[in-house]
Coordinates of C-alpha atoms and ligand atoms in Angstrom, one line a residue:
M28 CA -29.5 -4.6 13.7
D29 CA -27.8 -2.2 16.2
I30 CA -26.9 1.3 15.0
A31 CA -23.9 3.2 16.4
D32 CA -23.9 6.9 15.6
Y33 CA -20.6 8.8 15.0
D34 CA -19.5 11.9 13.2
V35 CA -16.9 9.9 11.4
V36 CA -15.9 6.3 10.9
V37 CA -12.2 5.7 10.2
L38 CA -11.5 2.3 8.7
G39 CA -8.1 1.1 9.6
S40 CA -5.8 1.8 12.6
G41 CA -2.5 1.9 10.8
L42 CA -0.5 5.2 10.7
A43 CA -2.8 6.9 8.1
G44 CA -6.0 6.0 10.0
L45 CA -4.6 7.0 13.4
M46 CA -3.2 10.3 12.1
S47 CA -6.6 11.3 10.6
T48 CA -8.3 10.2 13.8
Y49 CA -6.0 12.3 15.9
V50 CA -6.9 15.5 13.9
I51 CA -10.6 14.9 13.7
A52 CA -11.1 13.9 17.4
S53 CA -8.9 16.8 18.5
A54 CA -11.3 19.1 16.8
G55 CA -14.1 17.7 19.0
Y56 CA -15.8 15.2 16.7
K57 CA -16.8 11.7 17.6
V58 CA -14.8 9.0 15.8
A59 CA -15.2 5.2 15.5
V60 CA -12.0 3.5 14.5
I61 CA -12.7 0.1 13.0
S62 CA -9.9 -2.4 12.5
K63 CA -9.5 -6.1 11.7
V64 CA -6.7 -6.3 14.1
F65 CA -5.5 -4.6 17.3
P66 CA -4.1 -1.2 16.1
T67 CA -0.4 -1.9 16.7
R68 CA -0.7 -5.1 14.6
S69 CA -1.5 -3.1 11.5
H70 CA 0.9 -3.5 8.6
S71 CA 2.5 -0.1 9.4
A72 CA 4.2 -1.9 12.3
A73 CA 6.2 -4.0 9.8
A74 CA 7.9 -1.1 8.1
E75 CA 11.5 -1.4 8.8
G76 CA 13.8 0.9 6.8
G77 CA 12.6 4.4 7.5
I78 CA 10.7 7.5 6.7
A79 CA 12.0 10.1 4.2
A80 CA 12.3 13.7 5.4
Y81 CA 14.2 16.9 4.5
I82 CA 14.9 18.4 8.0
P83 CA 16.6 21.8 7.9
G84 CA 19.9 21.6 9.8
N85 CA 19.7 17.9 9.8
S86 CA 20.1 17.3 6.0
D87 CA 22.9 17.5 3.5
P88 CA 23.7 21.3 3.1
N89 CA 23.1 21.0 -0.7
D90 CA 19.7 19.4 -0.3
N91 CA 16.3 21.1 -0.2
P92 CA 12.6 20.2 -0.5
D93 CA 12.6 20.8 -4.3
Y94 CA 15.3 18.1 -4.8
M95 CA 13.1 15.8 -2.8
T96 CA 10.1 16.6 -4.9
Y97 CA 12.1 16.1 -8.1
D98 CA 13.4 12.7 -6.9
T99 CA 9.8 11.6 -6.1
V100 CA 8.5 12.8 -9.5
K101 CA 11.3 11.2 -11.4
G102 CA 11.1 8.0 -9.3
G103 CA 7.3 7.9 -10.1
D104 CA 8.2 8.1 -13.9
Y105 CA 6.3 11.5 -14.1
L106 CA 2.9 10.0 -13.3
V107 CA 3.1 11.9 -10.0
D108 CA 0.8 14.8 -9.2
Q109 CA 3.4 17.4 -8.6
D110 CA 1.4 19.6 -6.2
A111 CA 0.9 16.5 -4.0
A112 CA 4.6 15.7 -4.1
E113 CA 5.5 19.3 -3.2
L114 CA 3.3 19.1 -0.1
L115 CA 4.8 15.8 0.9
S116 CA 8.4 17.2 0.7
N117 CA 7.5 20.5 2.3
E118 CA 5.8 18.9 5.3
S119 CA 8.3 16.0 5.7
G120 CA 10.6 17.7 8.3
N121 CA 7.9 19.0 10.6
I122 CA 5.9 15.8 10.7
V123 CA 8.9 13.7 11.6
M124 CA 9.9 16.1 14.3
L125 CA 6.3 16.1 15.6
L126 CA 6.3 12.3 15.9
E127 CA 9.7 12.6 17.7
S128 CA 8.3 15.2 20.1
W129 CA 5.5 12.7 20.9
G130 CA 8.1 10.0 21.8
A131 CA 9.3 8.2 18.6
L132 CA 13.0 8.4 19.2
F133 CA 14.9 8.4 15.9
N134 CA 18.5 7.3 15.6
R135 CA 21.0 10.2 16.0
Q136 CA 24.4 11.0 14.7
P137 CA 27.2 11.6 17.3
D138 CA 26.7 15.4 16.9
G139 CA 23.1 15.0 17.9
R140 CA 21.5 15.5 14.5
V141 CA 18.8 13.1 13.3
A142 CA 20.6 10.2 11.5
V143 CA 20.1 9.5 7.9
R144 CA 20.6 6.8 5.3
Y145 CA 20.3 6.6 1.5
F146 CA 17.3 4.9 0.0
G147 CA 16.8 4.1 -3.7
G148 CA 16.3 7.1 -6.1
Q149 CA 17.4 9.8 -3.6
T150 CA 19.9 12.5 -4.8
Y151 CA 20.8 13.2 -1.2
P152 CA 20.3 10.8 1.8
R153 CA 16.9 11.5 3.5
T154 CA 15.7 8.4 5.2
R155 CA 15.3 8.7 9.0
F156 CA 15.0 5.6 11.0
I157 CA 14.4 4.0 14.4
G158 CA 16.9 1.1 14.0
D159 CA 15.2 -1.1 11.5
K160 CA 11.9 -1.0 13.3
T161 CA 10.7 2.4 12.2
G162 CA 7.1 1.6 11.6
M163 CA 6.8 -0.1 14.9
G164 CA 8.2 3.0 16.7
L165 CA 5.9 5.4 14.9
L166 CA 2.8 3.3 15.3
H167 CA 3.2 2.7 19.0
T168 CA 3.8 6.4 19.5
L169 CA 0.7 7.5 17.5
F170 CA -1.5 4.8 19.1
E171 CA -0.6 6.1 22.5
R172 CA -1.5 9.6 21.5
V173 CA -4.8 8.7 20.0
S174 CA -5.7 6.4 22.9
G175 CA -5.6 9.4 25.2
L176 CA -8.5 11.2 23.3
D177 CA -11.9 10.8 24.8
K178 CA -13.8 11.3 21.5
V179 CA -12.4 8.1 20.0
D180 CA -13.9 4.6 20.3
F181 CA -11.8 1.7 19.0
Y182 CA -13.5 -1.3 17.5
N183 CA -10.7 -3.8 17.3
E184 CA -11.2 -7.1 15.5
W185 CA -14.2 -5.8 13.6
F186 CA -14.5 -6.5 9.9
A187 CA -15.9 -3.7 7.7
L188 CA -18.1 -5.3 5.0
D189 CA -19.4 -2.5 2.9
F190 CA -20.3 1.2 2.7
V191 CA -23.8 2.3 2.9
T192 CA -24.7 5.2 0.5
D193 CA -27.8 7.3 -0.1
S194 CA -27.7 8.6 -3.7
N195 CA -24.1 9.7 -4.0
R196 CA -23.6 10.4 -0.3
I197 CA -22.0 8.1 2.2
V198 CA -24.1 7.5 5.3
G199 CA -22.0 4.8 7.1
V200 CA -20.4 1.5 7.2
L201 CA -21.7 -2.0 7.9
A202 CA -19.3 -4.0 10.0
L203 CA -19.2 -7.4 11.8
Q204 CA -17.6 -8.2 15.1
M205 CA -15.2 -11.0 14.3
K206 CA -15.7 -12.7 17.7
D207 CA -19.3 -13.6 17.1
M208 CA -20.3 -12.2 13.6
E209 CA -22.6 -9.7 15.2
P210 CA -23.4 -6.9 12.7
V211 CA -23.6 -3.2 13.6
F212 CA -24.4 -0.3 11.2
F213 CA -22.0 2.5 12.0
R214 CA -24.0 5.6 10.9
S215 CA -21.8 8.6 10.1
K216 CA -21.5 11.8 8.1
A217 CA -18.1 10.9 6.7
V218 CA -15.9 7.9 6.3
V219 CA -12.1 7.8 6.0
V220 CA -10.8 4.7 4.4
A221 CA -7.3 3.8 5.6
T222 CA -7.4 0.1 5.0
G223 CA -3.8 -0.3 3.7
G224 CA -2.6 -2.4 0.8
M225 CA -3.5 -5.6 -1.1
G226 CA -0.4 -7.8 -1.2
M227 CA -2.3 -11.0 -0.7
L228 CA -3.5 -10.8 -4.3
Y229 CA 0.0 -12.1 -5.3
R230 CA 1.7 -15.5 -4.7
H231 CA 4.8 -13.7 -3.5
T232 CA 4.4 -10.7 -1.2
T233 CA 6.1 -9.1 1.7
N234 CA 2.7 -8.0 3.1
S235 CA 0.8 -9.3 6.1
Y236 CA -2.1 -11.7 5.7
I237 CA -4.6 -8.9 6.5
N238 CA -3.6 -6.9 3.4
T239 CA -6.4 -8.1 1.2
G240 CA -7.4 -4.8 -0.4
D241 CA -10.8 -4.6 1.3
G242 CA -11.1 -0.8 1.2
Y243 CA -10.4 -0.7 -2.6
A244 CA -13.2 -3.2 -3.3
M245 CA -15.7 -1.6 -0.9
A246 CA -15.1 1.7 -2.7
L247 CA -15.5 0.1 -6.1
R248 CA -18.8 -1.5 -5.1
A249 CA -20.0 1.8 -3.8
G250 CA -19.3 3.5 -7.1
A251 CA -16.0 5.2 -6.4
A252 CA -13.0 4.9 -8.8
I253 CA -9.6 3.3 -8.3
K254 CA -6.9 5.6 -9.7
D255 CA -3.9 4.1 -11.5
P256 CA -4.8 0.5 -10.6
E257 CA -2.2 -1.1 -12.9
F258 CA 0.7 0.2 -10.9
V259 CA 1.8 -2.5 -8.4
Q260 CA 5.3 -2.3 -6.8
F261 CA 7.5 -5.4 -6.5
H262 CA 10.3 -5.1 -3.9
P263 CA 13.6 -6.5 -5.2
T264 CA 14.8 -8.1 -2.0
A265 CA 12.4 -10.5 -0.4
L266 CA 14.1 -13.4 1.3
Y267 CA 14.1 -16.6 -0.7
P268 CA 12.0 -18.7 -0.3
S269 CA 9.7 -17.2 2.4
D270 CA 9.3 -13.7 0.9
V271 CA 10.0 -12.0 4.3
L272 CA 11.2 -8.5 3.4
I273 CA 14.9 -7.6 3.6
S274 CA 14.6 -3.9 3.9
E275 CA 16.1 -1.5 1.3
A276 CA 18.0 -0.2 4.4
A277 CA 20.4 -3.0 3.7
R278 CA 21.4 -1.6 0.3
G279 CA 21.1 1.9 1.8
E280 CA 23.9 0.9 4.3
G281 CA 26.0 -0.6 1.5
A282 CA 24.9 -4.1 0.8
I283 CA 25.5 -5.3 -2.8
L284 CA 23.5 -7.5 -5.1
R285 CA 25.4 -10.3 -6.9
N286 CA 24.4 -13.0 -9.3
A287 CA 25.5 -16.7 -9.3
K288 CA 28.7 -15.7 -11.1
G289 CA 29.5 -13.3 -8.2
E290 CA 29.0 -10.2 -10.5
R291 CA 27.7 -6.9 -9.2
F292 CA 25.1 -7.0 -12.0
M293 CA 23.5 -3.6 -11.3
T294 CA 26.4 -2.0 -13.1
R295 CA 24.6 -3.2 -16.3
Y296 CA 21.2 -1.7 -15.4
A297 CA 21.9 1.5 -13.5
P298 CA 25.6 2.5 -13.9
K299 CA 25.4 5.5 -11.5
K300 CA 22.9 4.5 -8.8
L301 CA 23.7 0.8 -9.0
D302 CA 22.0 -1.2 -6.2
L303 CA 20.2 2.0 -5.1
A304 CA 18.2 2.5 -8.3
P305 CA 14.4 2.6 -7.8
R306 CA 12.7 -0.7 -7.0
D307 CA 11.1 -1.3 -10.4
I308 CA 14.4 -1.1 -12.1
V309 CA 16.2 -3.4 -9.6
S310 CA 13.3 -5.9 -9.7
R311 CA 13.4 -6.2 -13.5
A312 CA 17.2 -6.5 -13.3
I313 CA 17.0 -9.5 -10.9
F314 CA 14.5 -11.3 -13.1
T315 CA 16.5 -10.6 -16.2
E316 CA 19.6 -12.1 -14.6
V317 CA 17.6 -15.2 -13.6
K318 CA 16.0 -15.5 -17.0
E319 CA 19.3 -15.2 -18.8
G320 CA 20.8 -18.0 -16.6
R321 CA 22.9 -16.0 -14.2
G322 CA 20.7 -16.6 -11.1
F323 CA 20.9 -19.4 -8.6
P324 CA 18.9 -22.6 -9.1
G325 CA 15.4 -21.9 -7.9
G326 CA 15.5 -18.4 -9.3
Y327 CA 17.2 -16.0 -6.9
V328 CA 20.3 -13.8 -6.5
V329 CA 22.1 -12.8 -3.3
L330 CA 22.4 -9.7 -1.2
D331 CA 25.9 -9.4 0.3
L332 CA 26.3 -7.5 3.6
T333 CA 29.4 -9.3 4.8
H334 CA 31.9 -6.5 4.1
L335 CA 30.0 -4.1 6.4
G336 CA 31.3 -5.7 9.6
E337 CA 29.5 -7.4 12.5
E338 CA 29.1 -4.5 14.8
Y339 CA 27.7 -2.1 12.2
I340 CA 25.3 -4.8 10.8
K341 CA 23.9 -5.6 14.2
E342 CA 23.4 -2.0 15.1
R343 CA 21.7 -0.9 11.8
L344 CA 20.2 -4.0 10.3
A345 CA 19.3 -6.3 13.3
L346 CA 15.9 -7.3 11.8
A347 CA 17.5 -8.4 8.4
V348 CA 20.0 -10.6 10.3
E349 CA 17.2 -12.1 12.4
A350 CA 15.0 -12.8 9.4
A351 CA 17.9 -14.4 7.4
K352 CA 18.7 -16.6 10.4
S353 CA 15.1 -17.6 11.3
F354 CA 13.6 -18.0 7.8
A355 CA 16.6 -19.1 5.6
G356 CA 19.1 -20.4 8.1
I357 CA 21.7 -17.9 6.9
D358 CA 24.2 -16.0 9.0
A359 CA 24.1 -12.6 7.3
I360 CA 27.3 -11.5 9.0
T361 CA 29.3 -14.1 7.2
E362 CA 27.1 -15.3 4.3
P363 CA 25.2 -13.5 1.5
I364 CA 21.4 -13.6 1.8
P365 CA 19.3 -15.3 -1.0
V366 CA 16.7 -12.8 -2.4
R367 CA 14.1 -12.4 -5.1
P368 CA 11.4 -9.8 -5.9
A369 CA 8.0 -10.0 -4.3
Q370 CA 4.9 -7.8 -4.4
H371 CA 5.3 -5.0 -1.8
Y372 CA 3.2 -1.9 -2.3
Y373 CA 0.2 -0.7 -4.2
M374 CA 0.6 2.7 -6.0
G375 CA -3.0 2.5 -7.2
G376 CA -5.8 3.4 -4.7
I377 CA -9.1 5.1 -4.1
D378 CA -9.2 8.2 -6.2
V379 CA -8.7 11.2 -4.0
D380 CA -7.4 14.7 -4.5
I381 CA -4.8 16.5 -2.4
T382 CA -7.4 17.0 0.4
G383 CA -8.1 13.2 0.7
R384 CA -11.6 13.7 -0.8
N385 CA -13.1 11.3 -3.3
P386 CA -14.9 13.1 -6.2
D387 CA -17.5 10.4 -6.7
I388 CA -19.1 10.0 -3.3
V389 CA -19.8 12.9 -0.9
G390 CA -18.3 12.3 2.5
L391 CA -15.9 9.6 1.3
F392 CA -12.2 10.3 2.1
A393 CA -9.2 8.0 1.9
A394 CA -5.6 8.2 3.2
G395 CA -2.4 6.1 3.3
E396 CA -1.8 3.1 1.0
A397 CA -5.6 2.7 0.5
A398 CA -5.6 6.1 -1.3
C399 CA -4.1 7.3 -4.5
V400 CA -3.4 11.0 -3.9
S401 CA -0.9 10.3 -6.7
V402 CA 2.2 11.1 -4.8
H403 CA 4.0 8.0 -5.9
G404 CA 2.9 7.9 -9.6
A405 CA 4.1 4.8 -11.4
N406 CA 6.6 3.8 -8.8
R407 CA 7.0 4.7 -5.1
L408 CA 10.4 5.6 -3.7
G409 CA 11.4 3.6 -0.6
S410 CA 10.5 5.4 2.7
N411 CA 8.0 7.8 1.1
S412 CA 5.1 5.7 2.1
L413 CA 5.4 6.1 5.9
L414 CA 5.8 9.8 5.2
E415 CA 2.6 9.8 3.0
T416 CA 0.5 8.0 5.7
L417 CA 1.4 10.8 8.2
V418 CA 1.4 13.9 5.9
F419 CA -1.8 12.9 4.1
G420 CA -3.4 11.3 7.1
R421 CA -3.1 14.7 8.7
E422 CA -4.3 16.6 5.6
T423 CA -7.3 14.3 5.2
G424 CA -8.2 14.8 8.9
K425 CA -8.1 18.6 8.5
H426 CA -10.4 18.5 5.4
V427 CA -12.8 16.1 7.1
V428 CA -13.1 18.6 9.9
E429 CA -13.9 21.3 7.3
F430 CA -16.4 19.0 5.6
L431 CA -18.2 18.3 8.9
K432 CA -18.9 21.9 9.6
N433 CA -21.7 21.8 6.9
A434 CA -22.3 18.1 6.6
Q435 CA -25.9 16.6 6.8
E436 CA -26.9 14.0 9.4
P437 CA -27.9 10.7 7.8
Q438 CA -31.7 10.6 8.3
S439 CA -32.8 7.0 7.7
Q440 CA -32.1 3.6 9.4
Y441 CA -31.1 2.2 6.0
Q442 CA -32.5 -1.1 7.0
N443 CA -33.2 -2.5 3.6
E444 CA -29.7 -1.7 2.4
T445 CA -27.9 -3.2 5.4
E446 CA -30.0 -6.4 5.4
K447 CA -29.3 -6.9 1.7
L448 CA -25.5 -6.5 2.3
L449 CA -25.7 -8.9 5.2
D450 CA -27.7 -11.6 3.3
D451 CA -25.1 -11.4 0.5
A452 CA -22.3 -12.1 3.0
Y453 CA -24.1 -14.8 5.0
R454 CA -24.8 -16.9 2.0
F455 CA -21.2 -18.3 2.2
V456 CA -22.0 -19.8 5.6
K457 CA -25.5 -20.9 4.7
S458 CA -24.4 -22.9 1.6
E459 CA -23.8 -26.5 2.4
S460 CA -21.7 -27.2 -0.7
G461 CA -20.0 -25.4 -3.6
V462 CA -16.4 -24.3 -4.2
H463 CA -14.1 -23.9 -1.2
F464 CA -12.6 -20.4 -1.0
G465 CA -9.0 -21.9 -0.6
E466 CA -9.2 -23.3 -4.1
I467 CA -10.0 -19.9 -5.6
V468 CA -7.6 -17.9 -3.6
N469 CA -4.6 -20.0 -4.5
K470 CA -5.5 -19.9 -8.2
L471 CA -6.0 -16.1 -8.1
R472 CA -2.6 -15.5 -6.5
D473 CA -0.9 -17.6 -9.1
V474 CA -2.6 -15.9 -12.0
M475 CA -1.7 -12.4 -10.7
W476 CA 1.9 -13.4 -10.2
D477 CA 2.3 -15.2 -13.5
Y478 CA 0.5 -12.7 -15.8
V479 CA 0.1 -9.4 -13.9
G480 CA 3.5 -9.3 -12.3
V481 CA 6.9 -7.6 -13.0
F482 CA 6.7 -8.3 -16.8
R483 CA 3.4 -8.2 -18.6
D484 CA 2.1 -8.6 -22.2
E485 CA -1.2 -8.7 -24.1
G486 CA -1.4 -12.4 -24.3
G487 CA -0.7 -12.9 -20.6
L488 CA -3.1 -10.2 -19.5
K489 CA -5.9 -11.5 -21.6
N490 CA -5.3 -14.9 -20.2
A491 CA -5.4 -13.5 -16.7
L492 CA -8.7 -11.7 -17.4
S493 CA -10.5 -14.8 -18.6
E494 CA -9.1 -16.7 -15.5
I495 CA -10.3 -14.0 -13.1
N496 CA -13.7 -13.9 -14.7
E497 CA -14.0 -17.6 -14.2
L498 CA -12.9 -17.3 -10.6
R499 CA -15.4 -14.6 -10.0
D500 CA -18.1 -17.0 -11.3
M501 CA -16.9 -19.7 -9.0
A502 CA -16.9 -17.3 -6.1
G503 CA -20.6 -16.9 -6.5
K504 CA -20.9 -20.6 -5.5
M505 CA -18.4 -20.3 -2.7
Y506 CA -19.0 -21.9 0.7
V507 CA -17.2 -22.3 4.0
T508 CA -17.1 -25.5 6.1
D509 CA -17.1 -23.8 9.5
K510 CA -20.7 -23.0 10.3
S511 CA -20.1 -21.6 13.8
K512 CA -20.4 -17.9 14.8
V513 CA -17.4 -17.9 17.1
Y514 CA -14.2 -16.6 15.5
N515 CA -15.2 -18.0 12.1
T516 CA -12.0 -17.0 10.3
E517 CA -12.9 -19.1 7.3
F518 CA -16.0 -16.9 6.7
F519 CA -13.9 -13.7 6.9
N520 CA -11.3 -15.2 4.5
A521 CA -14.1 -15.8 2.0
L522 CA -15.2 -12.1 2.3
E523 CA -11.6 -11.0 1.8
L524 CA -11.4 -13.2 -1.3
R525 CA -14.5 -11.5 -2.7
N526 CA -12.7 -8.2 -2.3
M527 CA -9.5 -9.5 -3.9
L528 CA -11.4 -10.7 -6.9
D529 CA -13.0 -7.4 -7.5
L530 CA -9.7 -5.6 -7.3
A531 CA -7.9 -8.1 -9.5
L532 CA -10.4 -7.6 -12.3
V533 CA -9.8 -3.8 -12.2
I534 CA -6.0 -4.1 -12.0
T535 CA -5.8 -6.5 -14.9
T536 CA -8.2 -4.6 -17.2
S537 CA -6.3 -1.4 -16.6
A538 CA -3.0 -3.1 -17.2
L539 CA -4.2 -4.4 -20.5
E540 CA -5.4 -1.0 -21.6
R541 CA -2.2 0.9 -20.8
K542 CA -0.1 0.2 -23.9
E543 CA 3.3 1.5 -22.7
S544 CA 5.9 0.8 -20.0
R545 CA 6.1 3.3 -17.1
G546 CA 7.5 2.7 -13.7
A547 CA 6.3 -0.6 -12.3
H548 CA 4.0 -1.3 -15.2
Y549 CA 6.3 -3.0 -17.7
R550 CA 4.8 -4.3 -21.0
T551 CA 7.3 -6.4 -22.9
D552 CA 5.2 -5.7 -26.0
Y553 CA 5.3 -1.9 -25.5
P554 CA 8.7 -1.5 -23.7
E555 CA 9.0 2.3 -24.1
R556 CA 7.3 5.1 -22.1
D557 CA 4.9 7.0 -24.4
D558 CA 4.2 10.5 -23.0
D559 CA 2.3 11.5 -26.1
H560 CA -0.5 9.1 -25.4
W561 CA -0.1 7.8 -21.9
L562 CA 1.0 10.6 -19.6
K563 CA -2.4 10.4 -17.8
H564 CA -4.0 8.8 -14.8
T565 CA -6.2 5.7 -15.2
I566 CA -9.6 6.1 -13.5
A567 CA -11.4 2.8 -13.3
Y568 CA -14.9 2.0 -12.1
L569 CA -16.4 -1.4 -11.5
R570 CA -20.0 -1.7 -12.9
G571 CA -21.2 -5.2 -12.0
N572 CA -18.8 -7.4 -13.9
T573 CA -17.5 -4.7 -16.2
V574 CA -14.6 -2.4 -15.7
E575 CA -15.1 1.1 -17.1
V576 CA -11.8 2.9 -17.8
T577 CA -11.4 6.6 -18.2
Y578 CA -8.4 8.9 -17.9
K579 CA -7.5 12.2 -16.1
P580 CA -4.6 14.5 -16.6
V581 CA -1.5 14.5 -14.4
R582 CA -1.0 17.7 -12.4
M583 CA 2.3 19.2 -13.3
T584 CA 3.8 22.2 -11.7
R585 CA 7.5 22.6 -12.4
W586 CA 9.0 19.4 -13.6
K587 CA 8.8 18.3 -17.3
P588 CA 9.2 14.7 -18.2
E589 CA 12.7 13.7 -19.1
P590 CA 14.3 10.3 -19.7
R591 CA 14.5 8.3 -16.5
V592 CA 18.1 7.1 -16.2
Y593 CA 20.0 6.3 -13.0
Ligands
FAD608 C1 7.3 -5.5 5.3 C2 7.0 -4.0 4.9 C3 8.0 -3.1 5.2 C4 7.8 -1.8 4.8 N1 8.8 -0.8 5.1 C5 8.6 0.5 4.8 C6 9.5 1.5 5.1 O1 10.6 1.2 5.7 N2 9.3 2.7 4.8 C7 8.1 3.1 4.2 O2 7.9 4.3 3.9 N3 7.2 2.2 3.9 C8 7.4 0.9 4.2 N4 6.4 0.0 3.9 C9 5.1 0.4 3.4 C10 4.3 1.0 4.5 O3 4.6 0.4 5.7 C11 2.8 1.0 4.3 O4 2.5 1.4 3.0 C12 2.0 1.8 5.3 O5 2.4 1.5 6.6 C13 0.5 1.6 5.2 O6 -0.1 2.3 6.2 P1 -1.7 2.5 6.3 O7 -2.0 3.2 7.5 O8 -2.1 3.0 5.0 O9 -2.2 1.0 6.4 P2 -1.9 -0.2 7.4 O10 -0.9 0.1 8.3 O11 -1.7 -1.4 6.5 O12 -3.2 -0.4 8.1 C14 -4.4 -0.9 7.5 C15 -5.5 -1.0 8.6 O13 -6.8 -1.3 7.9 C16 -7.4 -2.2 8.7 N5 -8.4 -2.9 7.8 C17 -8.1 -3.4 6.5 N6 -9.2 -4.0 6.0 C18 -10.2 -3.9 6.9 C19 -11.6 -4.2 7.0 N7 -12.2 -4.9 6.0 N8 -12.2 -4.0 8.2 C20 -11.6 -3.4 9.2 N9 -10.4 -2.9 9.2 C21 -9.7 -3.2 8.1 C22 -6.4 -3.1 9.3 O14 -6.8 -3.8 10.4 C23 -5.3 -2.1 9.6 O15 -5.6 -1.5 10.9 C24 6.6 -1.4 4.2 C25 5.6 -2.3 4.0 C26 5.8 -3.6 4.3 C27 4.7 -4.6 4.0

């Protein structure tokens, strides 16, 4: 097997991966960036609504970074590590202006200041935007920057299979070129995991098909923990029935949610913040309306933009209008848009501290949605994720550079290890019969949606666990019908499913263990938040077929838990 030597392998070329790469390569280290897709097709490109930032002179005169931290901590239902949230807020203004100086042109107000809109859970408006294509603007700008660095090699359309470790030290990544299944061992001193989210675990999701949680599963198999796995975010306004996201920007600009009786139902659930309450609260409200018979047949409510006026809607919410037209045949200028919640974001992630470093495996770092620095706690506020990818992508890059100053070169070829990993993957193509991956994946996505979704209880979670265990058994006998080596997408789908199953087991076990309701984790059998017993992070390891759950304190600096009302 070929070996490619690098100082660092960065897995993923979304905003987090590219920001880390920029810092590491600018310090003179050689970086391989591996991605399943061409960099600008990463899910970061799909981000619409904006990026939160307190920018001095461009913000409400009463606002300051401490309010931003407070909103983030309260939005996360106090499971946020407050030092991480402080760093996020304090760095927000300068990172947005840095990206602008590199060419990402943000919308401006008539007086020249960077424009701003409200997003859910914000005391003052802080969301900066490039129309409703913010992620696209940022990703293209950053990709252009990184492309100009001569220390970076891009491996686009390469699939990372697993990490290779020596004792508790990472020594590289085994990856396959998707074009021809050719394996290469990328040997390196450090690895940054920036593989994004895992929405494909759920029947309804706003995520791209590539978001299958590969990085989480690779980390678990290598012996690293996932922090707070039970916290999955459901976005309240996905288009019915296709699940294409209608950005929170719509409500930020004044759109109103109504039930089938025409009522503005959020008055019942969040009397002050109304439609701009955090996402967990709005998602539960929609399902409650539907459950109690006030939804539309099929199980949805509507999002009404019509009072905003054609010109304003077209300027600020072009993508929402386009999506409603293309995927639901609705003219959003004159008709309300049908919406229902769908999985959107993963608060859980590879356990890392504020430096991006994982405590279990030396040389393993993570950033972006793949990581849990613990800046979002139990529920992420809208527009804080793009910010996290850049701020913590940069922090992680800086600490990787520090780490490299004294890091050891991997010594061996690790041939036995890589051959074993490869054999394990190839068996799906070698088997002539068994269970087709499609059967398992559909079942898994249904189980996660039905039992590990917006509302959870002990019976449902136990049910889910036994189903997932059965599916994991079936996956052992999985096979693919395509036996060719040329763009064998079926084979890669099977590998993704294996990752999804590992993560599903960890999410469900941790959700069963947490006997309280906090943020996005809502247990109908334990409907209250219980700070006395559960104000702590879940730390979950996968040992073969068993999930080992431990806990770790939340880092609190200045904000004590209070009731979370909006
Ligand atoms: C529709 C939508 C709209 C959103 N809107 C907003 C918004 O307005 N504001 C906001 O703050 N957040 C928003 N978010 C969330 C935010 O966009 C993401 O959390 C963030 O962009 C994730 O960036 P990332 O760099 O961590 O990962 P991604 O951009 O998802 O990139 C992941 C990378 O990992 C690579 N990868 C994954 N697995 C493998 C593998 N096995 N081998 C090789 N490569 C691999 C992929 O190819 C990709 O390059 C939105 C999300 C969605 C889905």
